[in-house]
Amino acid sequence: MNRPVQEVVVVDSVRTPFGRAGEKGIYWKTRAEDLAVAVLKALVERNPALDPSQVEDCLWGVTNQVKEQGGTLGRMVSLLADWGWGVPGCSIDRMCAGGLTAVHFGASVIASGMADCIVSGGVEHMGHLPMGVFRDLHPRAVEALGDETALSMGLTAENIHDQWPDLTRERADRYAWLSQQKASMAIQAGKMGDMIVPMEVELPDGTRTVVERDQTPRPTTTLEGLAQLQPVFRPDGRVTAGNACPLTDGAAGVVLMSRRKAESLGLRPRMRWVATGVAAVDPRIMGTAPVPATCKALEKAGLALDQMDIIEINEAFAVQVLYFLDRMGLAEDDPRVNIWGGAIAYGHPLAASGPRLVAFLQRLFAERPDARYGLTTMCVGRGQGVSIIWENLASAA
């Protein structure tokens, strides 16, 4: 049976505020499922024409699938959101790119004609479930990965510094400062308001409040202050708490539909899925993987990097972004890259970060109807990269 490839569009995307992981974080007394549930409820509230019964699958990225994040979280959160028993769901683990992979999988299923409406997202509570918790490595895991540095994302960033000495600590600090500055300007200009779901939480002192802002941006960051920070992962290293993303809790979600379905419901398509590239590299330099992943996506799309009007890259570490920029021929201050800052400011709650990139791109597209194509890309632990190319539909409104 022949089926035509369906156009896949993003109808909406939202996220929770991102909170600092740990006892001082805004979500210390909030469960991971409740972060995801808030996202699901907001997507329906914002789009009254979307009845939960129309959602044909709930694909949820989550890295540490144990305790509150286990038990097929993608199914549980739709039940907890009162979507009824008829919405299936599953959990997807590609470590940091679990949520972006959920978006890619959802788009692929719709494109193939197997569904018309899928909600994809990601959640991570790194305060309750730190990276690697309850993991039991195979006896040959270190050998297969290259060496023990592949098990520490911070050491993989140090390895990039080692292999490419031109990617200096000074360049990393400057990039981190720039990310904080751009985030500060975006927050002050109210750019986060449309995408953030207010969360009522119990604070560590027992009081309750509604949070509507990210907890980790540091607008007072200076280059002088960054230069004084000590390395975190090696005494002689270059990766610090200032030029790496903070450990963070949060959730983000995306409504994907066939264009035909969205228009039949009177929902406005925001952007169109064009192509995805997934790549793998030496796990010891995992941060280099967005380069081959992006090259694959561009090849599949029949496009060139200079046609990308907006580029959203996850800032796990400044050096990883610098590698991408250098190898792709982009300047460190290229105005297309992370226009509102990135994970160095907002944080990187693992599987939630990919859908967060999509949420940023959706709003940037809306502000820039002249921009036609955009890229969302990120590196992944164990040596992988995922890149997705999107087309702006705002100019068609």
mmCIF file of C-alpha atoms in Angstrom:
data_model
loop_
_atom_site.group_PDB
_atom_site.id
_atom_site.type_symbol
_atom_site.label_atom_id
_atom_site.label_comp_id
_atom_site.label_asym_id
_atom_site.label_seq_id
_atom_site.Cartn_x
_atom_site.Cartn_y
_atom_site.Cartn_z
ATOM 1 C CA MET A 1 0.000 0.000 0.000
ATOM 2 C CA ASN A 2 1.411 3.396 -1.001
ATOM 3 C CA ARG A 3 0.976 6.353 1.329
ATOM 4 C CA PRO A 4 2.085 9.890 0.512
ATOM 5 C CA VAL A 5 4.512 11.488 2.949
ATOM 6 C CA GLN A 6 2.578 13.862 5.195
ATOM 7 C CA GLU A 7 3.766 17.348 6.071
ATOM 8 C CA VAL A 8 4.555 17.482 9.794
ATOM 9 C CA VAL A 9 4.079 20.731 11.685
ATOM 10 C CA VAL A 10 4.546 22.070 15.180
ATOM 11 C CA VAL A 11 1.316 23.522 16.526
ATOM 12 C CA ASP A 12 2.620 24.602 19.935
ATOM 13 C CA SER A 13 5.378 24.033 22.472
ATOM 14 C CA VAL A 14 5.774 25.008 26.114
ATOM 15 C CA ARG A 15 8.059 24.371 29.041
ATOM 16 C CA THR A 16 8.203 24.749 32.784
ATOM 17 C CA PRO A 17 10.584 27.224 34.340
ATOM 18 C CA PHE A 18 13.916 25.465 34.774
ATOM 19 C CA GLY A 19 15.047 25.107 38.368
ATOM 20 C CA ARG A 20 18.394 24.497 40.017
ATOM 21 C CA ALA A 21 18.865 20.822 40.881
ATOM 22 C CA GLY A 22 19.235 20.026 44.576
ATOM 23 C CA GLU A 23 17.841 21.073 47.914
ATOM 24 C CA LYS A 24 17.989 24.777 47.030
ATOM 25 C CA GLY A 25 16.083 24.243 43.819
ATOM 26 C CA ILE A 26 12.496 25.308 43.257
ATOM 27 C CA TYR A 27 11.479 21.700 42.465
ATOM 28 C CA TRP A 28 13.095 19.935 45.412
ATOM 29 C CA LYS A 29 9.613 19.004 46.689
ATOM 30 C CA THR A 30 8.053 18.527 43.229
ATOM 31 C CA ARG A 31 8.044 15.188 41.407
ATOM 32 C CA ALA A 32 9.252 14.749 37.842
ATOM 33 C CA GLU A 33 5.856 13.487 36.695
ATOM 34 C CA ASP A 34 4.184 16.659 37.914
ATOM 35 C CA LEU A 35 6.533 18.774 35.792
ATOM 36 C CA ALA A 36 5.509 16.805 32.705
ATOM 37 C CA VAL A 37 1.824 16.849 33.657
ATOM 38 C CA ALA A 38 1.873 20.645 33.885
ATOM 39 C CA VAL A 39 3.219 20.789 30.332
ATOM 40 C CA LEU A 40 0.533 18.433 28.997
ATOM 41 C CA LYS A 41 -2.277 20.361 30.661
ATOM 42 C CA ALA A 42 -0.958 23.680 29.389
ATOM 43 C CA LEU A 43 -0.780 22.435 25.797
ATOM 44 C CA VAL A 44 -4.483 21.532 25.899
ATOM 45 C CA GLU A 45 -5.506 24.719 27.703
ATOM 46 C CA ARG A 46 -3.668 26.855 25.158
ATOM 47 C CA ASN A 47 -5.209 24.983 22.228
ATOM 48 C CA PRO A 48 -8.916 24.363 23.000
ATOM 49 C CA ALA A 49 -9.438 22.672 19.626
ATOM 50 C CA LEU A 50 -7.040 19.942 20.728
ATOM 51 C CA ASP A 51 -8.964 17.267 22.607
ATOM 52 C CA PRO A 52 -6.674 14.798 24.411
ATOM 53 C CA SER A 53 -8.555 11.940 22.742
ATOM 54 C CA GLN A 54 -7.028 13.115 19.443
ATOM 55 C CA VAL A 55 -3.479 12.494 20.700
ATOM 56 C CA GLU A 56 -2.387 9.195 19.168
ATOM 57 C CA ASP A 57 0.793 8.782 21.215
ATOM 58 C CA CYS A 58 2.626 10.553 24.039
ATOM 59 C CA LEU A 59 6.363 10.154 23.492
ATOM 60 C CA TRP A 60 8.400 11.292 26.455
ATOM 61 C CA GLY A 61 12.165 11.558 26.626
ATOM 62 C CA VAL A 62 13.697 10.791 30.007
ATOM 63 C CA THR A 63 17.285 9.795 30.725
ATOM 64 C CA ASN A 64 17.218 8.259 34.187
ATOM 65 C CA GLN A 65 14.246 5.902 33.931
ATOM 66 C CA VAL A 66 14.102 4.821 37.560
ATOM 67 C CA LYS A 67 11.993 5.683 40.604
ATOM 68 C CA GLU A 68 9.658 8.619 39.791
ATOM 69 C CA GLN A 69 10.946 8.703 36.200
ATOM 70 C CA GLY A 70 10.451 4.980 35.602
ATOM 71 C CA GLY A 71 7.387 2.874 34.864
ATOM 72 C CA THR A 72 6.876 4.086 31.290
ATOM 73 C CA LEU A 73 6.580 7.725 32.262
ATOM 74 C CA GLY A 74 5.211 8.697 28.845
ATOM 75 C CA ARG A 75 2.098 6.653 29.552
ATOM 76 C CA MET A 76 1.755 7.658 33.207
ATOM 77 C CA VAL A 77 1.896 11.404 32.651
ATOM 78 C CA SER A 78 -1.041 11.362 30.216
ATOM 79 C CA LEU A 79 -3.062 9.453 32.822
ATOM 80 C CA LEU A 80 -2.030 11.874 35.567
ATOM 81 C CA ALA A 81 -3.012 14.762 33.287
ATOM 82 C CA ASP A 82 -6.547 13.278 33.153
ATOM 83 C CA TRP A 83 -6.296 12.564 29.447
ATOM 84 C CA GLY A 84 -8.126 9.283 29.937
ATOM 85 C CA TRP A 85 -7.161 5.678 29.352
ATOM 86 C CA GLY A 86 -7.195 5.956 25.560
ATOM 87 C CA VAL A 87 -3.904 7.846 25.014
ATOM 88 C CA PRO A 88 -0.894 5.517 24.680
ATOM 89 C CA GLY A 89 2.593 6.598 25.648
ATOM 90 C CA CYS A 90 6.170 5.489 26.092
ATOM 91 C CA SER A 91 9.533 6.662 27.382
ATOM 92 C CA ILE A 92 12.575 7.261 25.162
ATOM 93 C CA ASP A 93 16.209 7.348 26.278
ATOM 94 C CA ARG A 94 18.917 8.922 24.160
ATOM 95 C CA MET A 95 20.392 10.539 27.236
ATOM 96 C CA CYS A 96 20.545 14.327 26.705
ATOM 97 C CA ALA A 97 18.655 14.088 23.408
ATOM 98 C CA GLY A 98 15.814 11.887 24.673
ATOM 99 C CA GLY A 99 13.298 14.696 24.209
ATOM 100 C CA LEU A 100 14.636 15.804 20.833
ATOM 101 C CA THR A 101 14.558 12.156 19.734
ATOM 102 C CA ALA A 102 10.942 11.977 20.899
ATOM 103 C CA VAL A 103 10.216 14.945 18.641
ATOM 104 C CA HIS A 104 12.062 13.268 15.762
ATOM 105 C CA PHE A 105 10.246 9.961 16.295
ATOM 106 C CA GLY A 106 6.881 11.716 16.512
ATOM 107 C CA ALA A 107 7.542 13.638 13.308
ATOM 108 C CA SER A 108 8.619 10.458 11.528
ATOM 109 C CA VAL A 109 5.499 8.557 12.569
ATOM 110 C CA ILE A 110 3.240 11.353 11.355
ATOM 111 C CA ALA A 111 5.187 11.741 8.114
ATOM 112 C CA SER A 112 4.728 8.029 7.412
ATOM 113 C CA GLY A 113 0.956 8.353 7.744
ATOM 114 C CA MET A 114 0.753 6.227 10.904
ATOM 115 C CA ALA A 115 -0.628 9.098 13.002
ATOM 116 C CA ASP A 116 -1.919 12.656 12.719
ATOM 117 C CA CYS A 117 -1.307 14.001 16.232
ATOM 118 C CA ILE A 118 1.501 13.176 18.657
ATOM 119 C CA VAL A 119 2.730 14.978 21.754
ATOM 120 C CA SER A 120 6.481 14.669 22.284
ATOM 121 C CA GLY A 121 8.440 16.012 25.201
ATOM 122 C CA GLY A 122 11.080 15.460 27.805
ATOM 123 C CA VAL A 123 11.562 15.775 31.535
ATOM 124 C CA GLU A 124 14.442 15.416 33.952
ATOM 125 C CA HIS A 125 14.624 15.880 37.701
ATOM 126 C CA MET A 126 18.355 15.928 38.224
ATOM 127 C CA GLY A 127 17.916 16.902 41.853
ATOM 128 C CA HIS A 128 16.081 13.685 42.699
ATOM 129 C CA LEU A 129 17.825 11.481 40.126
ATOM 130 C CA PRO A 130 21.378 12.611 39.348
ATOM 131 C CA MET A 131 23.000 11.514 36.119
ATOM 132 C CA GLY A 132 23.991 7.838 36.261
ATOM 133 C CA VAL A 133 21.953 6.998 39.350
ATOM 134 C CA PHE A 134 21.330 3.240 39.789
ATOM 135 C CA ARG A 135 23.233 2.471 36.600
ATOM 136 C CA ASP A 136 25.072 -0.862 36.444
ATOM 137 C CA LEU A 137 27.780 -0.711 33.797
ATOM 138 C CA HIS A 138 28.755 -3.770 31.818
ATOM 139 C CA PRO A 139 32.240 -5.073 32.743
ATOM 140 C CA ARG A 140 33.449 -4.129 29.243
ATOM 141 C CA ALA A 141 31.717 -0.720 29.145
ATOM 142 C CA VAL A 142 34.859 1.340 29.732
ATOM 143 C CA GLU A 143 36.766 -0.631 27.098
ATOM 144 C CA ALA A 144 33.933 -0.198 24.577
ATOM 145 C CA LEU A 145 33.688 3.532 25.266
ATOM 146 C CA GLY A 146 37.418 4.137 24.894
ATOM 147 C CA ASP A 147 38.357 4.965 28.476
ATOM 148 C CA GLU A 148 36.859 6.198 31.726
ATOM 149 C CA THR A 149 36.656 9.827 30.580
ATOM 150 C CA ALA A 150 33.712 8.865 28.356
ATOM 151 C CA LEU A 151 31.659 8.299 31.512
ATOM 152 C CA SER A 152 32.032 11.921 32.646
ATOM 153 C CA MET A 153 30.568 14.561 30.361
ATOM 154 C CA GLY A 154 32.819 17.157 31.936
ATOM 155 C CA LEU A 155 35.912 15.123 31.106
ATOM 156 C CA THR A 156 34.720 14.685 27.515
ATOM 157 C CA ALA A 157 34.652 18.483 27.323
ATOM 158 C CA GLU A 158 38.182 18.589 28.721
ATOM 159 C CA ASN A 159 39.190 16.096 26.032
ATOM 160 C CA ILE A 160 37.978 18.526 23.360
ATOM 161 C CA HIS A 161 40.083 21.263 24.924
ATOM 162 C CA ASP A 162 43.051 18.866 24.876
ATOM 163 C CA GLN A 163 42.662 17.762 21.252
ATOM 164 C CA TRP A 164 41.992 21.270 19.918
ATOM 165 C CA PRO A 165 44.182 23.653 21.950
ATOM 166 C CA ASP A 166 42.894 26.630 19.974
ATOM 167 C CA LEU A 167 39.618 26.164 21.882
ATOM 168 C CA THR A 168 41.001 27.916 24.935
ATOM 169 C CA ARG A 169 39.619 28.554 28.409
ATOM 170 C CA GLU A 170 39.489 32.257 27.547
ATOM 171 C CA ARG A 171 37.321 31.594 24.486
ATOM 172 C CA ALA A 172 35.054 29.316 26.516
ATOM 173 C CA ASP A 173 34.633 31.949 29.229
ATOM 174 C CA ARG A 174 33.872 34.640 26.685
ATOM 175 C CA TYR A 175 31.240 32.450 25.022
ATOM 176 C CA ALA A 176 29.671 31.703 28.418
ATOM 177 C CA TRP A 177 29.553 35.400 29.268
ATOM 178 C CA LEU A 178 27.889 36.132 25.926
ATOM 179 C CA SER A 179 25.259 33.453 26.562
ATOM 180 C CA GLN A 180 24.433 34.978 29.952
ATOM 181 C CA GLN A 181 24.187 38.454 28.434
ATOM 182 C CA LYS A 182 21.859 37.343 25.660
ATOM 183 C CA ALA A 183 19.685 35.416 28.133
ATOM 184 C CA SER A 184 19.464 38.434 30.421
ATOM 185 C CA MET A 185 18.327 40.685 27.585
ATOM 186 C CA ALA A 186 15.748 38.131 26.423
ATOM 187 C CA ILE A 187 14.330 37.667 29.913
ATOM 188 C CA GLN A 188 14.114 41.414 30.533
ATOM 189 C CA ALA A 189 12.348 41.822 27.188
ATOM 190 C CA GLY A 190 9.727 39.230 28.187
ATOM 191 C CA LYS A 191 10.693 36.668 25.557
ATOM 192 C CA MET A 192 10.150 33.714 27.903
ATOM 193 C CA GLY A 193 6.594 34.613 28.892
ATOM 194 C CA ASP A 194 4.685 32.881 26.111
ATOM 195 C CA MET A 195 6.467 29.546 26.442
ATOM 196 C CA ILE A 196 6.682 29.163 30.238
ATOM 197 C CA VAL A 197 4.018 27.301 32.219
ATOM 198 C CA PRO A 198 3.677 28.835 35.717
ATOM 199 C CA MET A 199 4.268 26.197 38.381
ATOM 200 C CA GLU A 200 2.876 26.164 41.907
ATOM 201 C CA VAL A 201 5.542 24.575 44.079
ATOM 202 C CA GLU A 202 6.404 23.925 47.694
ATOM 203 C CA LEU A 203 9.721 25.558 48.527
ATOM 204 C CA PRO A 204 12.343 23.918 50.751
ATOM 205 C CA ASP A 205 11.152 25.975 53.734
ATOM 206 C CA GLY A 206 7.613 24.599 53.355
ATOM 207 C CA THR A 207 5.985 27.703 51.871
ATOM 208 C CA ARG A 208 4.132 27.529 48.564
ATOM 209 C CA THR A 209 4.554 29.906 45.669
ATOM 210 C CA VAL A 210 4.058 30.188 41.922
ATOM 211 C CA VAL A 211 7.263 30.261 39.892
ATOM 212 C CA GLU A 212 7.318 31.751 36.413
ATOM 213 C CA ARG A 213 11.023 32.381 35.860
ATOM 214 C CA ASP A 214 14.068 30.218 35.351
ATOM 215 C CA GLN A 215 16.212 29.914 38.449
ATOM 216 C CA THR A 216 19.698 29.553 36.986
ATOM 217 C CA PRO A 217 20.469 32.582 34.737
ATOM 218 C CA ARG A 218 23.207 34.783 36.188
ATOM 219 C CA PRO A 219 22.814 38.238 34.614
ATOM 220 C CA THR A 220 25.610 39.726 36.744
ATOM 221 C CA THR A 221 28.201 37.361 35.232
ATOM 222 C CA THR A 222 31.428 39.120 34.230
ATOM 223 C CA LEU A 223 34.461 37.940 32.296
ATOM 224 C CA GLU A 224 36.601 38.763 35.332
ATOM 225 C CA GLY A 225 34.419 36.619 37.557
ATOM 226 C CA LEU A 226 34.469 33.715 35.115
ATOM 227 C CA ALA A 227 38.270 33.858 34.925
ATOM 228 C CA GLN A 228 38.522 33.404 38.704
ATOM 229 C CA LEU A 229 36.526 30.150 38.789
ATOM 230 C CA GLN A 230 38.419 26.935 39.457
ATOM 231 C CA PRO A 231 38.202 23.919 37.107
ATOM 232 C CA VAL A 232 35.579 21.365 38.147
ATOM 233 C CA PHE A 233 36.666 18.095 36.568
ATOM 234 C CA ARG A 234 40.488 18.256 36.534
ATOM 235 C CA PRO A 235 42.924 20.348 38.574
ATOM 236 C CA ASP A 236 44.582 21.476 35.344
ATOM 237 C CA GLY A 237 41.330 21.673 33.412
ATOM 238 C CA ARG A 238 39.473 24.460 31.650
ATOM 239 C CA VAL A 239 35.838 23.513 32.291
ATOM 240 C CA THR A 240 34.321 25.482 35.173
ATOM 241 C CA ALA A 241 30.888 26.019 36.676
ATOM 242 C CA GLY A 242 30.754 29.219 34.638
ATOM 243 C CA ASN A 243 31.429 27.856 31.156
ATOM 244 C CA ALA A 244 29.288 24.740 31.548
ATOM 245 C CA CYS A 245 25.546 24.323 31.978
ATOM 246 C CA PRO A 246 24.173 24.107 35.525
ATOM 247 C CA LEU A 247 22.448 20.939 36.760
ATOM 248 C CA THR A 248 18.757 21.598 36.304
ATOM 249 C CA ASP A 249 15.212 20.239 36.688
ATOM 250 C CA GLY A 250 12.447 20.889 34.162
ATOM 251 C CA ALA A 251 10.116 19.669 31.428
ATOM 252 C CA ALA A 252 9.122 20.754 27.929
ATOM 253 C CA GLY A 253 6.645 19.472 25.342
ATOM 254 C CA VAL A 254 5.670 19.876 21.689
ATOM 255 C CA VAL A 255 2.407 19.229 19.814
ATOM 256 C CA LEU A 256 3.137 17.678 16.424
ATOM 257 C CA MET A 257 0.456 17.211 13.773
ATOM 258 C CA SER A 258 0.058 16.516 10.122
ATOM 259 C CA ARG A 259 -0.573 19.843 8.450
ATOM 260 C CA ARG A 260 -3.885 18.527 7.191
ATOM 261 C CA LYS A 261 -5.010 17.657 10.726
ATOM 262 C CA ALA A 262 -3.929 20.987 12.184
ATOM 263 C CA GLU A 263 -5.761 22.978 9.543
ATOM 264 C CA SER A 264 -8.891 20.838 9.898
ATOM 265 C CA LEU A 265 -8.974 21.730 13.610
ATOM 266 C CA GLY A 266 -8.352 25.406 12.948
ATOM 267 C CA LEU A 267 -4.951 25.234 14.639
ATOM 268 C CA ARG A 268 -2.191 27.344 13.180
ATOM 269 C CA PRO A 269 0.917 25.444 12.028
ATOM 270 C CA ARG A 270 3.977 27.253 13.377
ATOM 271 C CA MET A 271 6.825 25.442 11.673
ATOM 272 C CA ARG A 272 7.376 22.427 9.450
ATOM 273 C CA TRP A 273 9.694 19.496 10.071
ATOM 274 C CA VAL A 274 12.177 19.225 7.210
ATOM 275 C CA ALA A 275 14.828 16.639 8.103
ATOM 276 C CA THR A 276 16.666 14.963 10.971
ATOM 277 C CA GLY A 277 20.272 13.840 11.220
ATOM 278 C CA VAL A 278 21.573 11.482 13.912
ATOM 279 C CA ALA A 279 25.304 10.793 14.181
ATOM 280 C CA ALA A 280 27.795 9.016 16.427
ATOM 281 C CA VAL A 281 31.419 9.802 17.287
ATOM 282 C CA ASP A 282 34.165 8.751 19.685
ATOM 283 C CA PRO A 283 32.380 8.818 23.075
ATOM 284 C CA ARG A 284 35.428 10.515 24.635
ATOM 285 C CA ILE A 285 34.713 13.646 22.575
ATOM 286 C CA MET A 286 30.938 13.372 22.530
ATOM 287 C CA GLY A 287 30.534 17.149 22.211
ATOM 288 C CA THR A 288 31.773 17.072 18.619
ATOM 289 C CA ALA A 289 28.763 15.066 17.377
ATOM 290 C CA PRO A 290 26.476 17.998 16.426
ATOM 291 C CA VAL A 291 28.801 18.620 13.469
ATOM 292 C CA PRO A 292 28.232 15.286 11.657
ATOM 293 C CA ALA A 293 24.581 15.219 12.775
ATOM 294 C CA THR A 294 24.000 18.652 11.254
ATOM 295 C CA CYS A 295 25.835 17.707 8.065
ATOM 296 C CA LYS A 296 23.559 14.669 7.735
ATOM 297 C CA ALA A 297 20.421 16.726 8.294
ATOM 298 C CA LEU A 298 21.517 19.341 5.775
ATOM 299 C CA GLU A 299 22.281 16.659 3.189
ATOM 300 C CA LYS A 300 18.890 15.017 3.689
ATOM 301 C CA ALA A 301 17.174 18.395 3.390
ATOM 302 C CA GLY A 302 19.171 19.454 0.344
ATOM 303 C CA LEU A 303 20.166 22.643 2.148
ATOM 304 C CA ALA A 304 23.362 24.413 3.205
ATOM 305 C CA LEU A 305 24.284 25.837 6.591
ATOM 306 C CA ASP A 306 24.205 29.390 5.254
ATOM 307 C CA GLN A 307 20.486 28.867 4.597
ATOM 308 C CA MET A 308 19.867 28.386 8.334
ATOM 309 C CA ASP A 309 18.533 31.738 9.503
ATOM 310 C CA ILE A 310 18.305 30.715 13.173
ATOM 311 C CA ILE A 311 20.459 28.125 14.957
ATOM 312 C CA GLU A 312 19.620 26.738 18.390
ATOM 313 C CA ILE A 313 22.417 24.590 19.813
ATOM 314 C CA ASN A 314 22.333 23.134 23.309
ATOM 315 C CA GLU A 315 25.145 24.552 25.414
ATOM 316 C CA ALA A 316 26.206 21.585 27.503
ATOM 317 C CA PHE A 317 29.696 23.111 27.584
ATOM 318 C CA ALA A 318 31.038 26.243 25.946
ATOM 319 C CA VAL A 319 33.915 24.326 24.340
ATOM 320 C CA GLN A 320 31.459 21.971 22.635
ATOM 321 C CA VAL A 321 29.648 24.925 21.063
ATOM 322 C CA LEU A 322 32.954 26.508 20.047
ATOM 323 C CA TYR A 323 33.950 23.294 18.276
ATOM 324 C CA PHE A 324 30.665 23.334 16.345
ATOM 325 C CA LEU A 325 31.042 26.988 15.389
ATOM 326 C CA ASP A 326 34.658 26.612 14.292
ATOM 327 C CA ARG A 327 34.110 23.457 12.257
ATOM 328 C CA MET A 328 30.955 24.813 10.616
ATOM 329 C CA GLY A 329 32.648 28.094 9.700
ATOM 330 C CA LEU A 330 30.651 30.319 12.061
ATOM 331 C CA ALA A 331 31.876 33.185 14.219
ATOM 332 C CA GLU A 332 31.598 32.946 18.007
ATOM 333 C CA ASP A 333 29.175 35.875 17.982
ATOM 334 C CA ASP A 334 27.225 34.845 14.868
ATOM 335 C CA PRO A 335 23.878 36.655 15.284
ATOM 336 C CA ARG A 336 21.938 33.575 14.179
ATOM 337 C CA VAL A 337 23.188 31.379 17.025
ATOM 338 C CA ASN A 338 21.336 31.122 20.354
ATOM 339 C CA ILE A 339 19.819 34.562 19.980
ATOM 340 C CA TRP A 340 18.265 34.423 23.454
ATOM 341 C CA GLY A 341 21.184 32.650 25.091
ATOM 342 C CA GLY A 342 21.361 28.964 25.869
ATOM 343 C CA ALA A 343 21.799 26.232 28.441
ATOM 344 C CA ILE A 344 24.808 27.862 30.093
ATOM 345 C CA ALA A 345 22.262 30.377 31.381
ATOM 346 C CA TYR A 346 18.959 28.483 31.469
ATOM 347 C CA GLY A 347 20.306 25.062 32.398
ATOM 348 C CA HIS A 348 20.217 21.639 30.780
ATOM 349 C CA PRO A 349 17.648 19.267 32.320
ATOM 350 C CA LEU A 350 18.844 16.476 30.009
ATOM 351 C CA ALA A 351 15.860 15.094 28.065
ATOM 352 C CA ALA A 352 13.882 18.333 28.465
ATOM 353 C CA SER A 353 16.487 20.390 26.615
ATOM 354 C CA GLY A 354 15.644 19.255 23.070
ATOM 355 C CA PRO A 355 11.986 20.307 23.264
ATOM 356 C CA ARG A 356 13.182 23.524 24.908
ATOM 357 C CA LEU A 357 15.221 24.256 21.785
ATOM 358 C CA VAL A 358 12.087 23.695 19.694
ATOM 359 C CA ALA A 359 10.104 26.068 21.922
ATOM 360 C CA PHE A 360 12.747 28.767 21.499
ATOM 361 C CA LEU A 361 12.853 28.317 17.721
ATOM 362 C CA GLN A 362 9.058 28.528 17.459
ATOM 363 C CA ARG A 363 9.051 31.954 19.133
ATOM 364 C CA LEU A 364 12.067 33.200 17.221
ATOM 365 C CA PHE A 365 10.380 32.187 13.964
ATOM 366 C CA ALA A 366 7.273 34.112 15.011
ATOM 367 C CA GLU A 367 9.383 37.225 15.558
ATOM 368 C CA ARG A 368 11.242 36.733 12.303
ATOM 369 C CA PRO A 369 8.805 35.994 9.446
ATOM 370 C CA ASP A 370 11.718 36.748 7.113
ATOM 371 C CA ALA A 371 13.616 33.747 8.471
ATOM 372 C CA ARG A 372 12.867 30.612 6.479
ATOM 373 C CA TYR A 373 14.922 27.780 7.985
ATOM 374 C CA GLY A 374 16.110 26.964 11.477
ATOM 375 C CA LEU A 375 18.251 24.304 13.133
ATOM 376 C CA THR A 376 17.973 22.639 16.537
ATOM 377 C CA THR A 377 21.005 20.541 17.489
ATOM 378 C CA MET A 378 22.610 18.976 20.527
ATOM 379 C CA CYS A 379 25.348 16.614 21.640
ATOM 380 C CA VAL A 380 24.577 13.423 23.542
ATOM 381 C CA GLY A 381 26.408 11.397 26.156
ATOM 382 C CA ARG A 382 28.084 8.218 24.900
ATOM 383 C CA GLY A 383 29.078 10.031 21.707
ATOM 384 C CA GLN A 384 26.005 10.997 19.710
ATOM 385 C CA GLY A 385 24.426 14.052 18.123
ATOM 386 C CA VAL A 386 20.912 14.907 16.926
ATOM 387 C CA SER A 387 20.012 17.759 14.567
ATOM 388 C CA ILE A 388 16.609 18.752 13.189
ATOM 389 C CA ILE A 389 15.937 21.305 10.443
ATOM 390 C CA TRP A 390 12.663 23.246 10.466
ATOM 391 C CA GLU A 391 10.910 25.605 8.066
ATOM 392 C CA ASN A 392 9.218 28.751 9.355
ATOM 393 C CA LEU A 393 5.497 28.948 8.588
ATOM 394 C CA ALA A 394 4.934 32.283 10.353
ATOM 395 C CA SER A 395 5.277 34.185 7.121
ATOM 396 C CA ALA A 396 2.308 32.221 5.712
ATOM 397 C CA ALA A 397 -0.072 33.600 8.353
#
